[in-house]
Short mmCIF file of C-alpha atoms and ligand atoms in Angstrom, two decimals:
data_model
loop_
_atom_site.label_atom_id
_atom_site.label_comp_id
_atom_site.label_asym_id
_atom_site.label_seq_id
_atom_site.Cartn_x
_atom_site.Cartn_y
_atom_site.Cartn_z
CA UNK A 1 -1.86 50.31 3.23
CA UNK A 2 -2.64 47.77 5.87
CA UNK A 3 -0.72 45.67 8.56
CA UNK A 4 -1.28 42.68 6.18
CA UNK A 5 0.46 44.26 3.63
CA UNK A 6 3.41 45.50 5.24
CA UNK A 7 4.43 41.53 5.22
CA UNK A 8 4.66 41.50 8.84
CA UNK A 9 3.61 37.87 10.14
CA UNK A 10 0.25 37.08 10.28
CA UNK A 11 0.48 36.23 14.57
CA UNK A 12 1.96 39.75 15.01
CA UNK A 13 -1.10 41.24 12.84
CA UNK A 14 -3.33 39.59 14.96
CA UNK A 15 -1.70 40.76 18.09
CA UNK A 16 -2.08 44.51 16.27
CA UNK A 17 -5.78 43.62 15.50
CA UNK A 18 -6.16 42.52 18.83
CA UNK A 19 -4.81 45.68 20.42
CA UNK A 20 -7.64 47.53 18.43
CA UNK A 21 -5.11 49.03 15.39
CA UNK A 22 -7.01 48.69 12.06
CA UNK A 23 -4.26 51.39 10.12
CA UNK A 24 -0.38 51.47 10.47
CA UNK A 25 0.26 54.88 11.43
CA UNK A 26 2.91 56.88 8.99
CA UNK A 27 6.32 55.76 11.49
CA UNK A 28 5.04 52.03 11.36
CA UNK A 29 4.56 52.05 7.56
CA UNK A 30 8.05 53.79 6.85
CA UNK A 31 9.90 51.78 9.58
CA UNK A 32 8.09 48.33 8.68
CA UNK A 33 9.91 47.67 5.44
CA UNK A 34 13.25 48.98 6.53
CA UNK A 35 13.40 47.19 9.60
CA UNK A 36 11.93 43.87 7.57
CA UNK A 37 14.80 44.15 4.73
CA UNK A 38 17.47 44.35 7.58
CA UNK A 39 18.74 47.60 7.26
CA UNK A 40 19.71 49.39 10.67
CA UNK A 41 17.31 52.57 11.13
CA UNK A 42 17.62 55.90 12.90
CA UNK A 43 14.13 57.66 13.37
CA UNK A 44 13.35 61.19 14.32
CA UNK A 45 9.66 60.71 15.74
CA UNK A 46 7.64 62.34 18.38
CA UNK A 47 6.06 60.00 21.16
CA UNK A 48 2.92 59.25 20.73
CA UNK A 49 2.97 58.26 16.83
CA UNK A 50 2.80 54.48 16.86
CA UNK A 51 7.14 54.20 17.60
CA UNK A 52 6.90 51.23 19.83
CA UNK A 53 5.05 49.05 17.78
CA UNK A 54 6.85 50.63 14.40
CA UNK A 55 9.97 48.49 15.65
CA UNK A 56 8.41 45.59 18.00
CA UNK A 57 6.00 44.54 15.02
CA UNK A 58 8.56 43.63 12.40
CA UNK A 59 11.01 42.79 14.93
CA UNK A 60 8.67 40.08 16.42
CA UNK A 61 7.59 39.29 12.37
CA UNK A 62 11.02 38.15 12.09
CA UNK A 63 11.73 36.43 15.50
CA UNK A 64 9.03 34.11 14.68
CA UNK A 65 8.98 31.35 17.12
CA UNK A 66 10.53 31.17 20.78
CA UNK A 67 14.65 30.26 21.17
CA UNK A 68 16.51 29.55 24.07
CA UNK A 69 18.36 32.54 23.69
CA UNK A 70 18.43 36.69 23.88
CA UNK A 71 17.53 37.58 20.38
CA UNK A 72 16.71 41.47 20.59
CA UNK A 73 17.42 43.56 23.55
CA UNK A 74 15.81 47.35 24.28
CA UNK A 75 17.41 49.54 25.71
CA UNK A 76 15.46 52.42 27.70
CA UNK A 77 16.11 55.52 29.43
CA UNK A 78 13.17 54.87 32.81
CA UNK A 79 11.79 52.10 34.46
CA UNK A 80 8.44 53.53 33.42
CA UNK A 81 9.00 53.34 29.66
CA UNK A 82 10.57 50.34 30.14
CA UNK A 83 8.23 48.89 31.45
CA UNK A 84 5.25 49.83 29.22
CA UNK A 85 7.78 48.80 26.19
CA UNK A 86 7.59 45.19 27.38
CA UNK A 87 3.81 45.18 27.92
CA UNK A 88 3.45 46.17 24.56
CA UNK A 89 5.45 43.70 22.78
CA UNK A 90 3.56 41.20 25.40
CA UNK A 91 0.38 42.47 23.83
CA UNK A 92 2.02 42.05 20.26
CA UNK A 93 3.50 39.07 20.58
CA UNK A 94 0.04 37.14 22.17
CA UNK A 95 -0.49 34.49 19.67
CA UNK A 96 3.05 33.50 19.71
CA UNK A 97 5.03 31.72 21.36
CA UNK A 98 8.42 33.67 21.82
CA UNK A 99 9.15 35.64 25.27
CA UNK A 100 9.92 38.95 26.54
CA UNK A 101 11.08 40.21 30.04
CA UNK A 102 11.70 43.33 31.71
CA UNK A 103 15.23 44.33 33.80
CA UNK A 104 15.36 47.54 35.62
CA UNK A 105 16.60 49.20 38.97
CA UNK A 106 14.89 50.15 42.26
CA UNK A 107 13.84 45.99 42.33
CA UNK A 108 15.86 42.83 43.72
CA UNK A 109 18.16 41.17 41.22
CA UNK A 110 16.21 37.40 41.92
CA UNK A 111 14.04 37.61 39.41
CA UNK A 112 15.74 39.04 36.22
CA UNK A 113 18.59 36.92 37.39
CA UNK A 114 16.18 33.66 36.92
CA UNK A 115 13.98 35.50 33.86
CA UNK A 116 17.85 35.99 31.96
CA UNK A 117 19.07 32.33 32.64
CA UNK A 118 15.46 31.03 31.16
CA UNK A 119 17.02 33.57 27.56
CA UNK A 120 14.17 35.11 26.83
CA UNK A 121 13.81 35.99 23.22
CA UNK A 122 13.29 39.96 23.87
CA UNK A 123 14.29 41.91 26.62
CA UNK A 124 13.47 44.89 27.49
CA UNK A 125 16.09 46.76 30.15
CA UNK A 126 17.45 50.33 31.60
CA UNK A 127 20.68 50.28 30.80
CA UNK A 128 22.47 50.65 34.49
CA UNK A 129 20.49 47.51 35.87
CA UNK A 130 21.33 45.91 32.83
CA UNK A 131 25.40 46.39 33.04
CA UNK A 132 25.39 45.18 36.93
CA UNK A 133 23.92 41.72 35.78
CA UNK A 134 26.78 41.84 32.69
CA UNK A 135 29.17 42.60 34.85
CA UNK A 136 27.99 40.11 37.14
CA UNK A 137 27.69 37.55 33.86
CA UNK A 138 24.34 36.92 33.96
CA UNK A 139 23.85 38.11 30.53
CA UNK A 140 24.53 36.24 27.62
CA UNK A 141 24.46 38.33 24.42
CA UNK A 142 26.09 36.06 22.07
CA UNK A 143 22.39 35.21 20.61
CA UNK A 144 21.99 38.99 19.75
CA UNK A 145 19.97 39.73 16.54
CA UNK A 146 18.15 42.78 17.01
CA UNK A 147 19.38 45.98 19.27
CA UNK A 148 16.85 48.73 19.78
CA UNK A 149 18.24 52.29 21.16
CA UNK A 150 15.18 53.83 22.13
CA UNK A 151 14.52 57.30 23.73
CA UNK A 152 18.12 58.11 23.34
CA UNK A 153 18.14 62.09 23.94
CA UNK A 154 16.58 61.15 26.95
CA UNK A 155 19.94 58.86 27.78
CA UNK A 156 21.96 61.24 26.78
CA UNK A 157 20.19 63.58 28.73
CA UNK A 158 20.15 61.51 31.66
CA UNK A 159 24.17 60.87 31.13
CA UNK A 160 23.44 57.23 30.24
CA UNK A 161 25.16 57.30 26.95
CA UNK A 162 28.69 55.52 28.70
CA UNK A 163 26.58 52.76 29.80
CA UNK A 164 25.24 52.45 26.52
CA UNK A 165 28.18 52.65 25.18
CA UNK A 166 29.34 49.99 27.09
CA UNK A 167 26.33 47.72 26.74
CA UNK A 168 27.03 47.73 22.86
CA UNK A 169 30.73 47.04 22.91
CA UNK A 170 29.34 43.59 24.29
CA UNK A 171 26.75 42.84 21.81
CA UNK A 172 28.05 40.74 18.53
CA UNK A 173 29.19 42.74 15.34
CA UNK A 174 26.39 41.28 13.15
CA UNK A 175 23.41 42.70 14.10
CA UNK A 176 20.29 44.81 13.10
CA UNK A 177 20.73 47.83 15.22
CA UNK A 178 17.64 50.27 15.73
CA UNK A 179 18.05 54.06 16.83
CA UNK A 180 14.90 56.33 18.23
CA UNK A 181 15.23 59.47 19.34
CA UNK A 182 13.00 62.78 19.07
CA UNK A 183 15.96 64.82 18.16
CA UNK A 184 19.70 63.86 16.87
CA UNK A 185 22.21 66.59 18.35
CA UNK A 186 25.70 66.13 17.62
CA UNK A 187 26.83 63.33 20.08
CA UNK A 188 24.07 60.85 18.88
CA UNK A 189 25.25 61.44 15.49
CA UNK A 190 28.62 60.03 16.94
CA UNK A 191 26.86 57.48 18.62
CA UNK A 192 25.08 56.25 15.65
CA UNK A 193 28.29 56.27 13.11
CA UNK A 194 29.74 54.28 16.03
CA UNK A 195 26.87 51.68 16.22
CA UNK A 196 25.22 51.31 13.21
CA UNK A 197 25.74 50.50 9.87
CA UNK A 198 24.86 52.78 7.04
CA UNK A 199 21.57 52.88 8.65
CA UNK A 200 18.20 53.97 6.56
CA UNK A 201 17.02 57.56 8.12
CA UNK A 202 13.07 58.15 8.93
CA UNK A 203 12.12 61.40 10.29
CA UNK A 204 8.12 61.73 11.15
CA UNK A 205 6.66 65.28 11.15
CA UNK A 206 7.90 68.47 12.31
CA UNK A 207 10.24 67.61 14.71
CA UNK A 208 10.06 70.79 16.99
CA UNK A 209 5.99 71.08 16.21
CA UNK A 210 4.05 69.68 19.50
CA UNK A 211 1.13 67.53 18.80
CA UNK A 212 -1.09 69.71 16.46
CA UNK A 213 -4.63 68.60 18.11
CA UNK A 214 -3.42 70.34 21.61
CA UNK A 215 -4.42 73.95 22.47
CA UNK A 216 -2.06 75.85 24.33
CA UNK A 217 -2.61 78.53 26.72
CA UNK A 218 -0.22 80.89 29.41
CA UNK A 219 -1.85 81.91 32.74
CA UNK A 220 0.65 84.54 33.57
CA UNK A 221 0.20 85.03 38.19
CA UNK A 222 2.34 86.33 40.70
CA UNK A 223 4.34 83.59 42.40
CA UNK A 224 2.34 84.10 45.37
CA UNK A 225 -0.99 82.81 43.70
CA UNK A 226 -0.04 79.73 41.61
CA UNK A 227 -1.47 77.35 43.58
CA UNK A 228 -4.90 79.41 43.65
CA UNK A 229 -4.94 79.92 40.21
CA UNK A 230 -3.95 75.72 39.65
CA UNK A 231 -7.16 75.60 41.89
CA UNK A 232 -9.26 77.43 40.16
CA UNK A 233 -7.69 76.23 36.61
CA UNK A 234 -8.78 72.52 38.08
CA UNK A 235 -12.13 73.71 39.26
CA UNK A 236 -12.96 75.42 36.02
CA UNK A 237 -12.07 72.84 33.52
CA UNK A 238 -13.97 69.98 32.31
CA UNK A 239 -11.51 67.39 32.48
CA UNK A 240 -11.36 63.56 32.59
CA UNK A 241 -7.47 63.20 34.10
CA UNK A 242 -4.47 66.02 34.34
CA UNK A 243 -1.21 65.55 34.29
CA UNK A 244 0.42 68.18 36.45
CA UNK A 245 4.23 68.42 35.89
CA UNK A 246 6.21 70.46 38.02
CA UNK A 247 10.26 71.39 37.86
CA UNK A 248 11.41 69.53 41.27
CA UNK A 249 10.66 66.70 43.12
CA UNK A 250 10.20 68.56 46.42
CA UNK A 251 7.39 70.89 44.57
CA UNK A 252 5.50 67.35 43.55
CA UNK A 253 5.27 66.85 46.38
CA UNK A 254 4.21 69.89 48.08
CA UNK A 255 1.55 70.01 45.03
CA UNK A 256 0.09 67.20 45.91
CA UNK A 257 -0.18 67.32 49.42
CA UNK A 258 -2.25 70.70 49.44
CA UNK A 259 -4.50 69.62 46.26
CA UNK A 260 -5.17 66.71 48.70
CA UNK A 261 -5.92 68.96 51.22
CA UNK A 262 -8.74 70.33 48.50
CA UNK A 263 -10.27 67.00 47.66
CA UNK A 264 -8.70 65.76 44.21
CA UNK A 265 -7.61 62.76 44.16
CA UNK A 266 -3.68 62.75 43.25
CA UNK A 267 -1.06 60.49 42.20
CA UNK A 268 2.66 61.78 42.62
CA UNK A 269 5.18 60.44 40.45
CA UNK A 270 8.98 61.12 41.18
CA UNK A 271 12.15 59.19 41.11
CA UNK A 272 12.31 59.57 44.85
CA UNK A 273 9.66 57.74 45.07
CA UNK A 274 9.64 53.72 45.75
CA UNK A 275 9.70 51.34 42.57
CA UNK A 276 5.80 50.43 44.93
CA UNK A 277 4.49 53.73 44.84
CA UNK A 278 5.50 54.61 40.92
CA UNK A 279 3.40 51.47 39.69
CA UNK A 280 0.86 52.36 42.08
CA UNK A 281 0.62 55.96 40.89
CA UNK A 282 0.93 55.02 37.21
CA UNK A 283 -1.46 52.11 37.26
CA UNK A 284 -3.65 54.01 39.33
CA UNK A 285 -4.18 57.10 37.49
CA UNK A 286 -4.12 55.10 33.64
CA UNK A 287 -7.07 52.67 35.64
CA UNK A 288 -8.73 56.29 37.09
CA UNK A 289 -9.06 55.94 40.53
CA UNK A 290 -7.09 59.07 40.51
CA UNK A 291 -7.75 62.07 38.50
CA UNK A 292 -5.18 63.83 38.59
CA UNK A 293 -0.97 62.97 38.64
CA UNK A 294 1.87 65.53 39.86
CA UNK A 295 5.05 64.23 37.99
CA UNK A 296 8.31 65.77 37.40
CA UNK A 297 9.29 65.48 33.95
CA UNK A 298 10.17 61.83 34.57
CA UNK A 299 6.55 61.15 33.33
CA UNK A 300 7.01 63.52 29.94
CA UNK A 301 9.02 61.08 28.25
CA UNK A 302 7.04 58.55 26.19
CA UNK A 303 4.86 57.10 28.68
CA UNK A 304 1.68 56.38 27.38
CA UNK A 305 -1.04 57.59 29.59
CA UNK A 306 -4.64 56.77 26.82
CA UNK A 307 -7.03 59.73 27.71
CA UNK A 308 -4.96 62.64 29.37
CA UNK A 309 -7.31 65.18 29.15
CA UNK A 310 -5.45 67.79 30.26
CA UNK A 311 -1.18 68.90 31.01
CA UNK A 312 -0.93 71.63 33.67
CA UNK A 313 2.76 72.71 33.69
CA UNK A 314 2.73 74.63 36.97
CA UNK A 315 6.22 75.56 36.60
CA UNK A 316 7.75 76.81 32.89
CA UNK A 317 9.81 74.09 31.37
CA UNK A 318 13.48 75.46 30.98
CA UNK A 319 14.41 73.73 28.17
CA UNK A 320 11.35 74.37 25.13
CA UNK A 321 11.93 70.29 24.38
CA UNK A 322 10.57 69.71 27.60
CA UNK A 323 7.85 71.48 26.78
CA UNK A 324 6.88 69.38 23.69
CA UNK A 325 7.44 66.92 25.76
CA UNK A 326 5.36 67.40 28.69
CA UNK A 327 2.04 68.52 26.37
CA UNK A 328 3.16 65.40 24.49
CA UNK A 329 1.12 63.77 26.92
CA UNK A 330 -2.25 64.97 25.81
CA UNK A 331 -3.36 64.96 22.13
CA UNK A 332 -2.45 61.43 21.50
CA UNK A 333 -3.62 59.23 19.47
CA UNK A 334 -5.80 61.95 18.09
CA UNK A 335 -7.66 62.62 21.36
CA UNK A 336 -8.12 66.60 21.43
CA UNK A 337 -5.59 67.96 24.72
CA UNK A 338 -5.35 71.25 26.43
CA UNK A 339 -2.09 72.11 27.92
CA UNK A 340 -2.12 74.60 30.06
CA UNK A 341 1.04 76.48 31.43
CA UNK A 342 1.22 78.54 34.79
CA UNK A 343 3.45 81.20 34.61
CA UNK A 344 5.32 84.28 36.44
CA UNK A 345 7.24 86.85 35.89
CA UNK A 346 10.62 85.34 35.93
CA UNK A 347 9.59 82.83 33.50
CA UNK A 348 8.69 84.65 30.77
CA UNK A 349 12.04 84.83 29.17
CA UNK A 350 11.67 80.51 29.11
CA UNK A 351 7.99 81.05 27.15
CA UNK A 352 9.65 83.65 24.85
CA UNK A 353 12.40 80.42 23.97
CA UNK A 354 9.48 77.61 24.00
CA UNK A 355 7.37 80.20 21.70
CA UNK A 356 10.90 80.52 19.28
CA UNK A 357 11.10 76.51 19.48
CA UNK A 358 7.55 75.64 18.67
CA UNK A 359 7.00 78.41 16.24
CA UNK A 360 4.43 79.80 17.85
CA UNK A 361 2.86 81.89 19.78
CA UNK A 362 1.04 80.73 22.62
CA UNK A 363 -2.21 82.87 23.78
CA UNK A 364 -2.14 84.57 27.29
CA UNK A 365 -5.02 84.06 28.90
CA UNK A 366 -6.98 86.20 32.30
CA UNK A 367 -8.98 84.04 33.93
CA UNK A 368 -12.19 86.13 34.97
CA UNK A 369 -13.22 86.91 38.67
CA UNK A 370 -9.86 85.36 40.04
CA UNK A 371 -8.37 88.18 42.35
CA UNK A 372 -5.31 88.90 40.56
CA UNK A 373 -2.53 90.64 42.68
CA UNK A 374 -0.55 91.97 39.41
CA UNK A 375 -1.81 92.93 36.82
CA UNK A 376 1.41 94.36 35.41
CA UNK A 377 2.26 90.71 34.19
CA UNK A 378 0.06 91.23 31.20
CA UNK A 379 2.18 93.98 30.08
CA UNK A 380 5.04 91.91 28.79
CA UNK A 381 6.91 94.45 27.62
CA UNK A 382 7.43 96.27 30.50
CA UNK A 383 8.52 92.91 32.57
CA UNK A 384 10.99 92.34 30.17
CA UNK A 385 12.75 95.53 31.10
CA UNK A 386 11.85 95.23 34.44
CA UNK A 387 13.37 92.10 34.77
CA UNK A 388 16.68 93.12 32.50
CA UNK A 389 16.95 96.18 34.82
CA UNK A 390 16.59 93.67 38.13
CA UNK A 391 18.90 91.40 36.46
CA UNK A 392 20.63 88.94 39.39
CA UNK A 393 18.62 90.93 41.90
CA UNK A 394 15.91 88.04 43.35
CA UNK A 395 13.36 88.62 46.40
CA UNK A 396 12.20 85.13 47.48
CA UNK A 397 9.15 86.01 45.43
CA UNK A 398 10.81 86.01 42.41
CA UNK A 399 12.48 88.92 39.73
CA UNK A 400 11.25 92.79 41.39
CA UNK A 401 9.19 94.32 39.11
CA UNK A 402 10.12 97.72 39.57
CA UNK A 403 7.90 100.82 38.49
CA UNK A 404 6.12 98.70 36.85
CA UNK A 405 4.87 96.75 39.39
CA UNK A 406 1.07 97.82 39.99
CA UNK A 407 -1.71 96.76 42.80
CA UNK A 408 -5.30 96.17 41.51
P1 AMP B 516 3.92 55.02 21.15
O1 AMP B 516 4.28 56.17 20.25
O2 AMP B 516 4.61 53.76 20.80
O3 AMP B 516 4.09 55.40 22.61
O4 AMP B 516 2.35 54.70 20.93
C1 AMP B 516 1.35 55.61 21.27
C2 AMP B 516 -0.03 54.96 21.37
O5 AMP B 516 -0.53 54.65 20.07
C3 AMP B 516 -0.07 53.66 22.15
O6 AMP B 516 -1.21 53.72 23.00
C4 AMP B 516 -0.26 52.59 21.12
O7 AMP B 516 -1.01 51.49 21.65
C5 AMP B 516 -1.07 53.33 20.05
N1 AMP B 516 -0.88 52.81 18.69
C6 AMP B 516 0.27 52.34 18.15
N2 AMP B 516 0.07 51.96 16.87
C7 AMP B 516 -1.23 52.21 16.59
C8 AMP B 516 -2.05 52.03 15.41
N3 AMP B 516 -1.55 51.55 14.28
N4 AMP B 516 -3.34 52.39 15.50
C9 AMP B 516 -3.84 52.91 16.65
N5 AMP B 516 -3.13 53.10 17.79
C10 AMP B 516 -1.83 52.76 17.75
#
């Protein structure tokens, strides 16, 4: 099947040509028709499978030509994705003659304020910018045809569900309302009765099952030598650009400071960071100038960073969906990925759930000649009961390891 004959407009095909697409993949083919008949639609999909244009395509097919007036509005959980959501359907909608503009935080209200009273046709928002500007009335909804949730276990994770909640209760009853999200726990199933109408349900692939063309690997190290072993990982491996992701904002930074110190060039990404220096870093590392990006798991989320070579999680995701997440990033678009995970002692109970989530088991690997302090960490076994037996007792190097705890 083609884009012609999914009977999406013949501009928006050309935008798709344009942007280099010559197949639908399987999320725009399901979602195409549905959206096109005007059903409301909740899809399951991982990032990386085509989900922004699955809904922006038909949605634009059906918006046809520009009106003085907000006609769909997307709702997103970062800046980041929000952003790269309204580039897209810029790209999409580039031989027509409709608009699209972009409202988020961390920027002065000028702008959007002037971009709203022009009523675009799409826009494309974070939800807590988007409710000051309401409140403020500088949003007209009444025009509403099309509502996209996108992301939305990320705004639930991110407790942005009220706002969302809130957002809706303004938008007019008749509408085509849109729901993506990688997984549907209980309180999006609430959400959803709440907001949509018997709504058509897609679910793409395995839901738990990270991108298949990424190879995994462990580097179990003492917490003393993870940044010797990231070193070495970095100086080893035959990469074009790596993501590193690490658990806090205050470790991103640290990370990047000392690979500096070694020569990389590094991008940090972190929502302490200036609205200035997260374009910079993005634009920067998706343009190359620098190889490598330290993000906290701000950056796992859908953005879509072409040619990731490599994902370096330096610290063990503790939830295994971050984990998909974060090696999301590589593998996409059918680009072969390596992720590679740094981990200690303490963490190994968090692989043991990621290796339960994914369904697999992910191979340890030794990397030869590097000076290993522990070797005991290979011997999972006995960590496990070292660390039941140490349970709540922490040294500032992590779990004790007991007996088992060996010198090389
Ligand atoms: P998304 O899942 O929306 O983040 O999209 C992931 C990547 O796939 C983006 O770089 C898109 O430009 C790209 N993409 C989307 N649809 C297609 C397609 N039909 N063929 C090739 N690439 C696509």
């Amino acid at each position: 099947m083609s884009f012609q004959n999914l009977g999406l407009s013949e501009p928006v095909v050309h935008g798709a040509q344009r942007m280099g697409y010559s197949d639908p993949t399987p999320i725009q083919l399901r979602a195409a028709p549905v959206i096109l008949a005007g059903r409301d639609l909740i899809a399951s999909a991982q990032t990386g499978t085509g989900k922004t244009a699955a809904f922006a395509l038909p949605i634009l097919s059906k918006l046809d030509h520009h009106e003085p007036r907000i006609r769909c509005l997307v709702l997103e959980p970062t800046r980041e994705l929000a952003m790269q959501v309204e580039t897209a359907f810029r790209d999409y909608m580039r031989f027509m003659h409709t608009e699209v503009t972009l409202i988020h935080g961390g920027v002065g209200y000028g702008r959007q304020r002037e971009d709203l009273k022009r009523q675009c046709d799409v826009v494309v928002a974070t939800p807590g910018r988007l409710l000051d500007l309401m409140q403020q009335s500088a949003v007209d909804l009444g025009g509403l045809q099309f509502l996209v949730l996108d992301e939305v276990d990320r705004m639930l994770d991110m407790g942005f569900l009220p706002d969302v909640r809130r957002i809706v209760e303004k938008c007019p009853k008749e509408r085509q309302t849109l729901l993506f999200s990688a997984t549907i726990p209980e309180e999006i199933q609430r959400l959803s009765a709440w907001c949509l109408r018997d709504p058509e349900r897609i679910e793409i692939g395995a839901r738990r099952s990270p991108a298949e063309t990424v190879t995994h690997a462990l580097y179990p190290v003492a917490l003393d030598q993870k940044f010797d072993l990231l070193l070495t990982l970095l100086e080893r491996t035959n990469y074009d650009s790596v993501l590193i992701f690490t658990r806090t904002k205050d470790g991103a930074d640290r990370i990047s400071r000392q690979l500096k110190k070694n020569n990389h060039s590094v991008a940090t990404l972190h929502s302490n960071r200036t609205q200035n220096e997260r374009v910079d870093a993005l634009e920067g590392f998706k343009a190359g100038r620098y190889e490598v990006m330290v993000a906290t798991d701000i950056a796992a989320r859908g953005i879509d960073i072409a040619g990731v070579s490599h994902v370096i999680n330096y610290d063990v995701p503790q939830h295994p969906e971050d984990y998909v997440h974060r090696i999301g990033r590589t593998g996409r678009a059918q680009t072969v990925g390596d992720a590679f995970t740094i981990m200690t002692a303490e963490e190994l109970p968090h692989v043991l759930d990621i290796e339960r989530f994914i369904g697999q088991k992910v191979p340890r690997k030794k990397i030869e000649d590097f000076n290993y302090v522990y070797t005991a960490l290979f011997n999972e076994e006995s960590v496990m009961s070292s660390l039941k037996g140490a349970k709540g007792v922490r040294t500032h190097k992590g779990m004790r390891f007991g007996a088992s705890r060996r010198r090389r």
